[in-house]
Tab-separated table of C-alpha atoms in Angstrom:
chain	number	residue	atom	x	y	z
A	1	MET	CA	121.154	137.710	128.662
A	2	LYS	CA	118.203	137.155	131.004
A	3	ARG	CA	119.380	139.984	133.231
A	4	ILE	CA	119.811	142.276	130.230
A	5	PHE	CA	116.294	141.392	129.088
A	6	LYS	CA	114.848	141.987	132.571
A	7	TYR	CA	116.636	145.303	133.057
A	8	THR	CA	115.636	146.589	129.627
A	9	PHE	CA	112.017	145.508	130.067
A	10	LEU	CA	111.778	147.246	133.442
A	11	GLN	CA	113.286	150.322	131.835
A	12	GLN	CA	110.679	150.279	129.045
A	13	LYS	CA	107.719	149.245	131.221
A	14	GLN	CA	106.545	152.803	131.826
A	15	ASN	CA	106.479	153.569	128.093
A	16	ILE	CA	104.653	150.306	127.374
A	17	LEU	CA	101.957	151.054	129.939
A	18	LEU	CA	101.590	154.621	128.688
A	19	ARG	CA	101.152	153.621	125.033
A	20	CYS	CA	98.759	150.782	125.864
A	21	ALA	CA	96.736	153.123	128.067
A	22	LEU	CA	96.575	155.654	125.223
A	23	MET	CA	95.215	153.020	122.821
A	24	ALA	CA	92.712	151.819	125.424
A	25	CYS	CA	91.496	155.360	126.188
A	26	MET	CA	91.069	156.225	122.508
A	27	SER	CA	89.113	153.013	121.924
A	28	GLY	CA	87.034	153.554	125.069
A	29	VAL	CA	85.979	157.023	123.942
A	30	GLU	CA	85.167	155.579	120.506
A	31	LEU	CA	82.877	152.967	122.090
A	32	LEU	CA	81.272	155.708	124.166
A	33	PHE	CA	80.551	157.695	121.014
A	34	LEU	CA	79.040	154.579	119.427
A	35	THR	CA	76.475	154.341	122.202
A	36	MET	CA	75.685	158.072	122.207
A	37	THR	CA	75.133	158.837	118.518
A	38	ASN	CA	73.032	157.358	115.743
A	39	ASP	CA	74.214	159.840	113.121
A	40	VAL	CA	76.797	158.137	110.939
A	41	THR	CA	77.438	161.428	109.116
A	42	ASN	CA	78.522	163.201	112.273
A	43	GLY	CA	81.795	164.928	111.398
A	44	PHE	CA	83.336	164.811	114.852
A	45	TYR	CA	82.523	161.119	115.222
A	46	HIS	CA	84.212	160.343	111.910
A	47	PHE	CA	87.217	162.397	112.974
A	48	TRP	CA	87.527	160.486	116.262
A	49	PHE	CA	87.040	157.123	114.513
A	50	VAL	CA	89.864	157.890	112.077
A	51	LEU	CA	92.027	159.171	114.924
A	52	THR	CA	91.406	155.980	116.911
A	53	MET	CA	92.293	153.747	113.955
A	54	LEU	CA	95.454	155.773	113.315
A	55	THR	CA	96.463	155.440	116.962
A	56	LEU	CA	95.988	151.667	116.914
A	57	ALA	CA	98.105	151.447	113.759
A	58	VAL	CA	100.770	154.099	114.382
A	59	ILE	CA	101.845	153.073	117.888
A	60	PRO	CA	102.939	149.522	116.910
A	61	LEU	CA	104.398	150.651	113.563
A	62	SER	CA	106.282	153.629	114.994
A	63	SER	CA	107.875	151.357	117.599
A	64	PHE	CA	109.071	148.803	115.058
A	65	ILE	CA	112.491	150.284	114.237
A	66	ARG	CA	113.232	151.329	117.825
A	67	CYS	CA	112.339	147.888	119.184
A	68	SER	CA	113.881	145.789	116.406
A	69	SER	CA	117.225	147.594	116.687
A	70	GLY	CA	117.476	146.783	120.390
A	71	TYR	CA	116.955	150.447	121.329
A	72	ALA	CA	120.173	151.253	119.468
A	73	ARG	CA	119.971	155.006	119.908
A	74	SER	CA	119.816	154.911	123.707
A	75	LEU	CA	122.509	152.222	123.775
A	76	LEU	CA	124.940	154.207	121.629
A	77	PHE	CA	124.214	157.914	122.099
A	78	THR	CA	123.205	158.307	125.756
A	79	ASP	CA	124.824	157.687	129.129
A	80	GLU	CA	123.293	154.216	129.005
A	81	SER	CA	126.165	153.148	126.730
A	82	TYR	CA	128.624	153.363	129.632
A	83	LEU	CA	126.311	151.379	131.895
A	84	MET	CA	125.578	148.611	129.367
A	85	LEU	CA	128.837	148.261	127.444
A	86	THR	CA	131.013	148.024	130.554
A	87	LEU	CA	129.063	145.101	132.008
A	88	PRO	CA	130.986	141.800	132.288
A	89	VAL	CA	128.681	140.279	129.680
A	90	ARG	CA	129.462	139.363	126.090
A	91	THR	CA	128.411	142.061	123.657
A	92	GLU	CA	126.394	139.552	121.645
A	93	TRP	CA	124.201	138.744	124.650
A	94	ILE	CA	123.692	142.418	125.457
A	95	VAL	CA	122.416	143.137	121.944
A	96	VAL	CA	120.331	139.954	121.724
A	97	GLY	CA	118.772	140.562	125.140
A	98	ARG	CA	117.746	144.074	124.159
A	99	MET	CA	116.369	142.882	120.816
A	100	LEU	CA	114.307	140.181	122.516
A	101	CYS	CA	112.929	142.799	124.866
A	102	GLY	CA	112.067	144.928	121.839
A	103	LEU	CA	110.292	141.955	120.258
A	104	VAL	CA	108.216	141.428	123.402
A	105	GLU	CA	107.348	145.128	123.551
A	106	LEU	CA	106.306	145.120	119.903
A	107	CYS	CA	104.162	141.994	120.430
A	108	ILE	CA	102.412	143.675	123.363
A	109	TYR	CA	101.547	146.711	121.243
A	110	ALA	CA	100.364	144.538	118.350
A	111	LEU	CA	98.177	142.286	120.525
A	112	VAL	CA	96.611	145.203	122.393
A	113	ALA	CA	95.958	147.077	119.131
A	114	LEU	CA	94.411	143.989	117.459
A	115	LEU	CA	92.205	143.262	120.467
A	116	LEU	CA	90.947	146.840	120.707
A	117	PHE	CA	90.440	147.000	116.934
A	118	ALA	CA	88.344	143.797	117.047
A	119	VAL	CA	86.175	145.161	119.876
A	120	VAL	CA	85.626	148.522	118.188
A	121	MET	CA	84.796	146.953	114.812
A	122	LEU	CA	82.451	144.432	116.427
A	123	PHE	CA	80.396	147.204	118.005
A	124	TRP	CA	80.663	149.271	114.833
A	125	ILE	CA	79.178	146.610	112.529
A	126	ILE	CA	76.383	145.898	115.027
A	127	HIS	CA	75.560	149.566	115.482
A	128	TYR	CA	75.856	150.893	111.933
A	129	MET	CA	75.827	148.018	109.439
A	130	GLY	CA	72.591	146.396	110.551
A	131	PHE	CA	74.107	143.089	111.626
A	132	HIS	CA	72.167	140.996	114.110
A	133	PHE	CA	73.614	138.689	116.695
A	134	GLN	CA	72.414	135.712	114.626
A	135	ASP	CA	74.552	136.971	111.752
A	136	LEU	CA	77.501	137.280	114.089
A	137	PHE	CA	77.026	133.732	115.367
A	138	GLN	CA	76.979	132.520	111.773
A	139	LEU	CA	80.110	134.556	111.127
A	140	ASP	CA	81.817	133.078	114.187
A	141	LEU	CA	81.213	129.506	112.995
A	142	GLY	CA	82.579	130.297	109.559
A	143	LEU	CA	85.435	132.199	111.118
A	144	ILE	CA	86.474	129.216	113.248
A	145	ASN	CA	86.045	126.586	110.549
A	146	THR	CA	87.478	128.488	107.598
A	147	ILE	CA	89.276	131.706	108.410
A	148	LEU	CA	91.058	130.539	111.561
A	149	VAL	CA	91.657	126.825	110.935
A	150	LYS	CA	92.246	126.655	107.187
A	151	ASN	CA	94.381	129.787	107.223
A	152	ILE	CA	96.874	128.409	109.758
A	153	PRO	CA	99.591	128.014	107.054
A	154	GLY	CA	99.022	131.674	106.139
A	155	TYR	CA	99.464	132.744	109.752
A	156	ILE	CA	102.710	130.768	109.961
A	157	VAL	CA	104.017	132.443	106.805
A	158	LEU	CA	102.987	135.851	108.146
A	159	LEU	CA	104.823	135.123	111.402
A	160	PHE	CA	108.018	134.255	109.517
A	161	LEU	CA	107.674	137.414	107.408
A	162	VAL	CA	107.375	139.576	110.531
A	163	ILE	CA	110.340	137.851	112.173
A	164	ALA	CA	112.439	138.202	109.012
A	165	GLY	CA	111.517	141.894	108.745
A	166	PHE	CA	112.284	142.383	112.439
A	167	ILE	CA	115.730	140.815	112.033
A	168	LEU	CA	116.596	142.607	108.789
A	169	ILE	CA	115.349	146.140	109.529
A	170	GLY	CA	116.458	146.078	113.156
A	171	ASN	CA	119.992	144.935	112.415
A	172	ILE	CA	120.447	147.325	109.486
A	173	THR	CA	119.391	150.167	111.774
A	174	LEU	CA	121.719	148.910	114.493
A	175	ALA	CA	124.614	148.643	112.030
A	176	VAL	CA	124.133	152.189	110.727
A	177	GLN	CA	123.860	153.639	114.252
A	178	THR	CA	126.901	151.660	115.394
A	179	PHE	CA	128.882	152.879	112.381
A	180	LEU	CA	128.019	156.503	113.212
A	181	ARG	CA	129.017	155.978	116.841
A	182	SER	CA	132.190	154.054	115.993
A	183	PHE	CA	133.631	156.766	113.775
A	184	ASN	CA	132.165	159.586	115.860
A	185	ILE	CA	130.221	161.067	112.957
A	186	ARG	CA	128.348	164.084	114.290
A	187	ARG	CA	127.881	166.220	111.220
A	188	MET	CA	125.250	165.675	108.565
A	189	ARG	CA	123.472	162.978	110.549
A	190	ALA	CA	120.284	163.774	108.665
A	191	LEU	CA	122.120	162.941	105.442
A	192	TRP	CA	123.292	159.665	106.952
A	193	THR	CA	119.708	158.904	107.960
A	194	VAL	CA	118.531	159.472	104.390
A	195	GLY	CA	121.393	157.315	103.171
A	196	SER	CA	120.428	154.487	105.519
A	197	ILE	CA	116.831	154.659	104.263
A	198	LEU	CA	118.069	154.470	100.673
A	199	LEU	CA	120.322	151.554	101.652
A	200	LEU	CA	117.357	149.726	103.167
A	201	MET	CA	115.249	150.358	100.076
A	202	SER	CA	118.074	149.091	97.864
A	203	ILE	CA	118.388	145.921	99.927
A	204	LEU	CA	114.622	145.357	99.787
A	205	SER	CA	114.698	145.917	96.017
A	206	PHE	CA	117.552	143.419	95.694
A	207	ILE	CA	115.663	140.837	97.758
A	208	GLY	CA	112.526	141.441	95.677
A	209	THR	CA	114.451	140.927	92.446
A	210	ILE	CA	115.960	137.646	93.683
A	211	GLU	CA	112.519	136.519	94.890
A	212	THR	CA	110.956	137.262	91.489
A	213	GLN	CA	113.627	135.283	89.678
A	214	ALA	CA	113.318	132.386	92.113
A	215	ALA	CA	109.511	132.373	91.788
A	216	ALA	CA	109.834	132.151	88.002
A	217	VAL	CA	112.076	129.087	88.388
A	218	VAL	CA	110.155	127.124	91.047
A	219	GLY	CA	106.663	128.172	89.919
A	220	ASP	CA	103.928	127.122	92.360
A	221	ALA	CA	106.190	124.876	94.419
A	222	PHE	CA	105.915	127.235	97.386
A	223	SER	CA	102.258	128.261	97.374
A	224	ILE	CA	99.457	128.138	99.914
A	225	THR	CA	95.721	128.755	99.780
A	226	ILE	CA	94.318	131.704	101.726
A	227	TYR	CA	90.600	131.991	102.507
A	228	GLY	CA	88.915	135.386	102.663
A	229	ILE	CA	85.436	136.404	103.738
A	230	ASN	CA	82.593	138.099	101.898
A	231	ARG	CA	78.856	138.557	102.300
A	232	TYR	CA	76.528	137.976	99.362
A	233	LEU	CA	72.716	138.101	99.582
A	234	GLY	CA	72.790	137.729	103.348
A	235	THR	CA	75.101	134.685	103.260
A	236	PHE	CA	78.774	134.577	104.161
A	237	ILE	CA	81.064	133.071	101.554
A	238	TYR	CA	84.761	132.308	101.829
A	239	PRO	CA	86.623	132.756	98.524
A	240	ALA	CA	90.003	131.046	98.179
A	241	VAL	CA	93.142	132.652	96.751
A	242	THR	CA	96.483	130.969	95.969
A	243	VAL	CA	99.430	132.941	97.360
A	244	HIS	CA	103.126	132.454	96.653
A	245	VAL	CA	105.266	131.996	99.772
A	246	PRO	CA	108.399	134.213	99.545
A	247	VAL	CA	110.783	131.612	100.941
A	248	VAL	CA	113.844	133.180	99.295
A	249	SER	CA	112.999	136.624	100.664
A	250	ILE	CA	112.598	135.255	104.174
A	251	LEU	CA	115.906	133.383	104.080
A	252	LEU	CA	117.791	136.289	102.481
A	253	SER	CA	116.380	138.769	105.012
A	254	ILE	CA	117.420	136.593	107.932
A	255	ALA	CA	120.894	136.001	106.459
A	256	LEU	CA	121.516	139.709	105.772
A	257	GLY	CA	120.166	140.621	109.207
A	258	ILE	CA	122.546	138.164	110.890
A	259	GLY	CA	125.428	139.587	108.848
A	260	CYS	CA	124.589	143.132	109.991
A	261	PHE	CA	124.298	141.856	113.579
A	262	PHE	CA	127.837	140.471	113.637
A	263	LEU	CA	129.148	143.623	111.932
A	264	SER	CA	127.539	145.716	114.679
A	265	VAL	CA	128.946	143.481	117.410
A	266	LEU	CA	132.428	143.737	115.875
A	267	LEU	CA	132.213	147.525	115.792
A	268	LEU	CA	130.910	147.613	119.365
A	269	LYS	CA	133.884	145.556	120.520
A	270	LYS	CA	136.630	147.187	118.472
A	271	LYS	CA	135.616	150.754	117.706
A	272	VAL	CA	133.024	152.064	120.182
A	273	GLU	CA	134.600	153.892	123.099
A	274	VAL	CA	132.525	154.286	126.267
């Protein structure tokens, strides 16, 4: 599995560097515009700001399905299938290794996008919102004491939600692609794509329904407190909100994702011809 991970990462390294460089260049030009203009109504500046924010959001999001499915399309519908599926390695490890590589790639995009977003917004609020460095120091203290420390349970829940979504969506996508490849379905692939989207929405609706019923039974048994941030009369305040933890949704998503994983592996072993 380590070799599969290493090979796949080296294969994707060029794309990773290209996308990270694109986000960095867009953010760099945005910072350059911040230092060159004092006109917040400048149309071109607003256009570039929106374009930069879209780039930082779209690149990680658009890579989610491709990465979470273990690059299923290239594995099943290109010459790479012969190279990968004829290796003397168990099919499970091939798929897991590629999915882990996809998770690392997605984390790189997310971390780079978050870092660049934080830098751009920091300069933006200093330049246009009239914040002083003293205000930012006050914000940093509150951020460390309240937002970062007291919200640790929220970050853990968010991490589990992302992992559950990664497992569920990636393995459903892998299962659909493997099914198409197993039975050599070449016609009406667009219709199959729409069908897979509807299937995913149905599964999410089913999970949501079960979660709602479970929440009504257990009440506030699985709840955490999340602290936000606001500014009122020159002072930062941190309002608290109680949030229900979707434990059932997380467990169901992971279970269904694992089921789709083993279905895909079975099809890869029994039905896919290389």
